[in-house]
Amino acid sequence: DAMVIQNPRYQVTQFGKPVTLSCSQTLNHNVMYWYQQKSSQAPKLLFHYYDKDFNNEADTPDNFQSRRPNTSFCFLDIRSPGLGDAAMYLCATSRVPGGAGYTFGSGTRLTVV
Amino acid sequence: GQQVMQIPQYQHVQEGEDFTTYCNSSTTLSNIQWYKQRPGGHPVFLIQLVKSGEVKKQKRLTFQFGEAKKNSSLHITATQTTDVGTYFCAGPGGATNKLIFGTGTLLAVQP
């Protein structure tokens, strides 16, 4: 089945230690998104790639970076995680920005110790 | 900036009761999408509405898009325990047409 896969499901990292979360998709969608979701809140868009074009949200901290080496993969790098970065990180895809039916991965729950 | 608000924030019902969540956008939307997120899970796409005044049904779920395309509602008839979760509306906005999620409504269903 076509899907969006995130690894790992749970990630524990030390305060200040760089961490990378990964996402892959078999849907061949043009757009890949990274959302941050904290408890009892709506998903908050960090950035997205439309093909190779990177779009950063104005309020996304510089601590967060992303890479999309090819259509299928996208990575979220957190350069120096702080306690406030503990959250669920959701990867999603769509054919076009704002298009119908984003497909989300199962998410990576990040804990910072 | 564009905001999408939902009410209520939380709703607790007895199984078999009806449930409605309301979604309001600060700007006109080209379309509205609805997602369901089970506890501990990820958002799952339910439906998209595009036309002004559009009404769509999925079994016990009825979705409506307002005439002004700034509001929407989701109504569940005769809730079941499987309906438990957070329901988000979302609409495209901004220069890049990104999907902006509403604040969500958490539905709890007591058997």
Short mmCIF file of N, CA, C and O in Angstrom, two decimals, chain B residues 17-83:
data_model
loop_
_atom_site.label_atom_id
_atom_site.label_comp_id
_atom_site.label_asym_id
_atom_site.label_seq_id
_atom_site.Cartn_x
_atom_site.Cartn_y
_atom_site.Cartn_z
N GLU B 17 -25.78 9.58 21.43
CA GLU B 17 -26.12 11.00 21.28
C GLU B 17 -25.45 11.57 20.02
O GLU B 17 -24.49 11.03 19.51
N ASP B 18 -26.00 12.68 19.56
CA ASP B 18 -25.42 13.35 18.41
C ASP B 18 -24.31 14.31 18.84
O ASP B 18 -24.23 14.71 20.02
N PHE B 19 -23.48 14.69 17.88
CA PHE B 19 -22.34 15.58 18.15
C PHE B 19 -22.14 16.50 16.96
O PHE B 19 -22.28 16.08 15.80
N THR B 20 -21.83 17.76 17.25
CA THR B 20 -21.53 18.71 16.19
C THR B 20 -20.33 19.56 16.58
O THR B 20 -20.25 20.03 17.72
N THR B 21 -19.42 19.77 15.65
CA THR B 21 -18.31 20.70 15.83
C THR B 21 -18.38 21.74 14.73
O THR B 21 -18.72 21.44 13.59
N TYR B 22 -18.06 22.98 15.11
CA TYR B 22 -18.17 24.11 14.20
C TYR B 22 -16.79 24.70 13.94
O TYR B 22 -15.97 24.83 14.85
N CYS B 23 -16.58 25.09 12.70
CA CYS B 23 -15.29 25.60 12.25
C CYS B 23 -15.49 26.97 11.62
O CYS B 23 -16.38 27.14 10.78
N ASN B 24 -14.69 27.94 12.04
CA ASN B 24 -14.80 29.29 11.49
C ASN B 24 -13.45 29.83 11.10
O ASN B 24 -12.51 29.83 11.90
N SER B 25 -13.37 30.32 9.86
CA SER B 25 -12.13 30.89 9.35
C SER B 25 -12.22 32.40 9.31
O SER B 25 -13.29 32.96 9.05
N SER B 26 -11.09 33.05 9.54
CA SER B 26 -11.07 34.52 9.47
C SER B 26 -11.08 35.01 8.02
O SER B 26 -11.32 36.19 7.77
N THR B 27 -10.81 34.11 7.08
CA THR B 27 -10.81 34.49 5.67
C THR B 27 -11.61 33.47 4.85
O THR B 27 -11.86 32.36 5.31
N THR B 28 -11.99 33.86 3.67
CA THR B 28 -12.70 32.96 2.77
C THR B 28 -11.77 31.83 2.32
O THR B 28 -10.59 32.05 2.04
N LEU B 29 -12.30 30.64 2.29
CA LEU B 29 -11.51 29.47 1.94
C LEU B 29 -11.89 28.93 0.56
O LEU B 29 -13.07 28.90 0.21
N SER B 30 -10.91 28.46 -0.18
CA SER B 30 -11.20 27.82 -1.47
C SER B 30 -11.79 26.43 -1.25
O SER B 30 -12.57 25.94 -2.08
N ASN B 31 -11.39 25.81 -0.15
CA ASN B 31 -11.97 24.53 0.21
C ASN B 31 -11.77 24.31 1.70
O ASN B 31 -10.97 25.02 2.34
N ILE B 32 -12.50 23.37 2.25
CA ILE B 32 -12.32 23.02 3.66
C ILE B 32 -12.15 21.51 3.73
O ILE B 32 -12.80 20.75 2.99
N GLN B 33 -11.22 21.08 4.54
CA GLN B 33 -10.96 19.67 4.71
C GLN B 33 -11.19 19.31 6.18
O GLN B 33 -11.02 20.15 7.06
N TRP B 34 -11.56 18.06 6.41
CA TRP B 34 -11.75 17.57 7.76
C TRP B 34 -10.88 16.34 7.99
O TRP B 34 -10.76 15.48 7.11
N TYR B 35 -10.28 16.32 9.18
CA TYR B 35 -9.40 15.23 9.57
C TYR B 35 -9.83 14.72 10.94
O TYR B 35 -10.33 15.48 11.77
N LYS B 36 -9.56 13.42 11.16
CA LYS B 36 -9.80 12.83 12.48
C LYS B 36 -8.48 12.29 13.00
O LYS B 36 -7.73 11.63 12.27
N GLN B 37 -8.22 12.57 14.26
CA GLN B 37 -7.00 12.08 14.90
C GLN B 37 -7.39 11.31 16.15
O GLN B 37 -7.88 11.89 17.12
N ARG B 38 -7.17 10.00 16.10
CA ARG B 38 -7.45 9.19 17.28
C ARG B 38 -6.39 9.47 18.35
O ARG B 38 -5.27 9.89 18.03
N PRO B 39 -6.70 9.24 19.62
CA PRO B 39 -5.70 9.45 20.67
C PRO B 39 -4.43 8.66 20.39
O PRO B 39 -4.48 7.45 20.13
N GLY B 40 -3.30 9.35 20.40
CA GLY B 40 -2.02 8.71 20.12
C GLY B 40 -1.75 8.46 18.66
O GLY B 40 -0.71 7.91 18.30
N GLY B 41 -2.68 8.86 17.79
CA GLY B 41 -2.53 8.60 16.37
C GLY B 41 -2.20 9.84 15.57
O GLY B 41 -1.83 10.88 16.13
N HIS B 42 -2.32 9.72 14.26
CA HIS B 42 -2.02 10.83 13.38
C HIS B 42 -3.30 11.27 12.67
O HIS B 42 -4.25 10.49 12.58
N PRO B 43 -3.33 12.49 12.15
CA PRO B 43 -4.54 12.94 11.45
C PRO B 43 -4.81 12.07 10.22
O PRO B 43 -3.89 11.76 9.46
N VAL B 44 -6.07 11.75 10.04
CA VAL B 44 -6.51 10.98 8.88
C VAL B 44 -7.56 11.79 8.13
O VAL B 44 -8.53 12.27 8.72
N PHE B 45 -7.34 11.94 6.84
CA PHE B 45 -8.24 12.72 6.01
C PHE B 45 -9.62 12.09 5.96
O PHE B 45 -9.75 10.88 5.74
N LEU B 46 -10.66 12.92 6.16
CA LEU B 46 -12.03 12.44 6.06
C LEU B 46 -12.68 12.88 4.75
O LEU B 46 -13.25 12.05 4.02
N ILE B 47 -12.61 14.19 4.47
CA ILE B 47 -13.37 14.70 3.33
C ILE B 47 -12.91 16.11 2.97
O ILE B 47 -12.29 16.79 3.78
N GLN B 48 -13.21 16.52 1.74
CA GLN B 48 -12.98 17.88 1.29
C GLN B 48 -14.29 18.44 0.74
O GLN B 48 -15.00 17.76 -0.01
N LEU B 49 -14.59 19.69 1.09
CA LEU B 49 -15.74 20.40 0.54
C LEU B 49 -15.21 21.59 -0.23
O LEU B 49 -14.28 22.27 0.23
N VAL B 50 -15.80 21.85 -1.39
CA VAL B 50 -15.28 22.90 -2.27
C VAL B 50 -16.32 23.97 -2.57
O VAL B 50 -16.00 25.15 -2.64
N LYS B 51 -17.56 23.56 -2.75
CA LYS B 51 -18.59 24.50 -3.21
C LYS B 51 -19.30 25.18 -2.06
O LYS B 51 -19.51 24.58 -0.99
N SER B 52 -19.68 26.41 -2.27
CA SER B 52 -20.46 27.16 -1.31
C SER B 52 -21.76 26.43 -1.00
O SER B 52 -22.47 26.01 -1.92
N GLY B 53 -22.05 26.23 0.29
CA GLY B 53 -23.28 25.56 0.69
C GLY B 53 -23.27 24.06 0.53
O GLY B 53 -24.28 23.40 0.76
N GLU B 54 -22.13 23.50 0.18
CA GLU B 54 -22.05 22.05 -0.08
C GLU B 54 -22.30 21.24 1.17
O GLU B 54 -21.87 21.60 2.26
N VAL B 55 -23.01 20.13 0.99
CA VAL B 55 -23.26 19.18 2.07
C VAL B 55 -22.87 17.79 1.58
O VAL B 55 -23.26 17.39 0.49
N LYS B 56 -22.07 17.10 2.38
CA LYS B 56 -21.68 15.74 2.03
C LYS B 56 -21.90 14.83 3.22
O LYS B 56 -21.76 15.26 4.38
N LYS B 57 -22.23 13.59 2.93
CA LYS B 57 -22.46 12.62 4.00
C LYS B 57 -21.56 11.42 3.83
O LYS B 57 -21.29 10.95 2.73
N GLN B 58 -21.08 10.92 4.96
CA GLN B 58 -20.35 9.67 5.03
C GLN B 58 -20.96 8.88 6.17
O GLN B 58 -20.66 9.10 7.33
N LYS B 59 -21.87 7.98 5.82
CA LYS B 59 -22.55 7.15 6.83
C LYS B 59 -23.19 8.07 7.88
O LYS B 59 -24.09 8.83 7.58
N ARG B 60 -22.73 8.05 9.10
CA ARG B 60 -23.33 8.86 10.17
C ARG B 60 -22.75 10.27 10.25
O ARG B 60 -23.19 11.07 11.08
N LEU B 61 -21.79 10.60 9.40
CA LEU B 61 -21.15 11.91 9.44
C LEU B 61 -21.72 12.80 8.33
O LEU B 61 -21.81 12.38 7.18
N THR B 62 -22.07 14.03 8.69
CA THR B 62 -22.56 15.02 7.72
C THR B 62 -21.69 16.25 7.81
O THR B 62 -21.49 16.82 8.88
N PHE B 63 -21.15 16.64 6.66
CA PHE B 63 -20.25 17.79 6.57
C PHE B 63 -20.94 18.89 5.77
O PHE B 63 -21.59 18.62 4.76
N GLN B 64 -20.75 20.13 6.24
CA GLN B 64 -21.38 21.26 5.55
C GLN B 64 -20.38 22.38 5.39
O GLN B 64 -19.60 22.66 6.32
N PHE B 65 -20.40 23.03 4.24
CA PHE B 65 -19.56 24.20 3.96
C PHE B 65 -20.49 25.40 3.84
O PHE B 65 -21.47 25.35 3.10
N GLY B 66 -20.19 26.46 4.56
CA GLY B 66 -21.06 27.61 4.60
C GLY B 66 -21.18 28.34 3.27
O GLY B 66 -20.31 28.23 2.41
N GLU B 67 -22.23 29.12 3.16
CA GLU B 67 -22.48 29.87 1.92
C GLU B 67 -21.36 30.85 1.63
O GLU B 67 -21.00 31.07 0.46
N ALA B 68 -20.82 31.46 2.67
CA ALA B 68 -19.75 32.44 2.49
C ALA B 68 -18.37 31.78 2.42
O ALA B 68 -17.36 32.48 2.28
N LYS B 69 -18.32 30.46 2.52
CA LYS B 69 -17.08 29.70 2.48
C LYS B 69 -16.09 30.16 3.56
O LYS B 69 -14.88 30.19 3.34
N LYS B 70 -16.65 30.50 4.71
CA LYS B 70 -15.80 30.88 5.85
C LYS B 70 -16.07 29.99 7.06
O LYS B 70 -15.37 30.09 8.07
N ASN B 71 -17.10 29.17 6.96
CA ASN B 71 -17.38 28.29 8.08
C ASN B 71 -17.83 26.92 7.59
O ASN B 71 -18.24 26.75 6.44
N SER B 72 -17.74 25.97 8.49
CA SER B 72 -18.08 24.60 8.17
C SER B 72 -18.51 23.89 9.44
O SER B 72 -18.25 24.37 10.56
N SER B 73 -19.19 22.77 9.27
CA SER B 73 -19.58 21.99 10.43
C SER B 73 -19.49 20.50 10.11
O SER B 73 -19.57 20.09 8.95
N LEU B 74 -19.30 19.74 11.18
CA LEU B 74 -19.31 18.28 11.11
C LEU B 74 -20.32 17.79 12.14
O LEU B 74 -20.20 18.14 13.33
N HIS B 75 -21.27 17.02 11.70
CA HIS B 75 -22.29 16.48 12.59
C HIS B 75 -22.22 14.96 12.56
O HIS B 75 -22.18 14.36 11.47
N ILE B 76 -22.15 14.36 13.73
CA ILE B 76 -22.17 12.90 13.84
C ILE B 76 -23.48 12.49 14.48
O ILE B 76 -23.81 12.96 15.59
N THR B 77 -24.21 11.63 13.81
CA THR B 77 -25.47 11.12 14.33
C THR B 77 -25.22 9.83 15.10
O THR B 77 -24.47 8.97 14.64
N ALA B 78 -25.84 9.74 16.26
CA ALA B 78 -25.75 8.51 17.06
C ALA B 78 -24.32 8.06 17.25
O ALA B 78 -23.89 7.03 16.70
N THR B 79 -23.57 8.82 18.03
CA THR B 79 -22.14 8.54 18.20
C THR B 79 -21.89 7.13 18.71
O THR B 79 -22.72 6.53 19.43
N GLN B 80 -20.72 6.61 18.33
CA GLN B 80 -20.25 5.31 18.81
C GLN B 80 -18.88 5.51 19.45
O GLN B 80 -18.22 6.53 19.19
N THR B 81 -18.45 4.54 20.22
CA THR B 81 -17.15 4.67 20.90
C THR B 81 -16.02 4.78 19.89
O THR B 81 -14.97 5.35 20.18
N THR B 82 -16.22 4.27 18.70
CA THR B 82 -15.19 4.37 17.66
C THR B 82 -15.04 5.79 17.11
O THR B 82 -14.10 6.07 16.37
N ASP B 83 -15.97 6.67 17.47
CA ASP B 83 -15.88 8.06 17.00
C ASP B 83 -14.95 8.90 17.86
O ASP B 83 -14.66 10.06 17.52
#
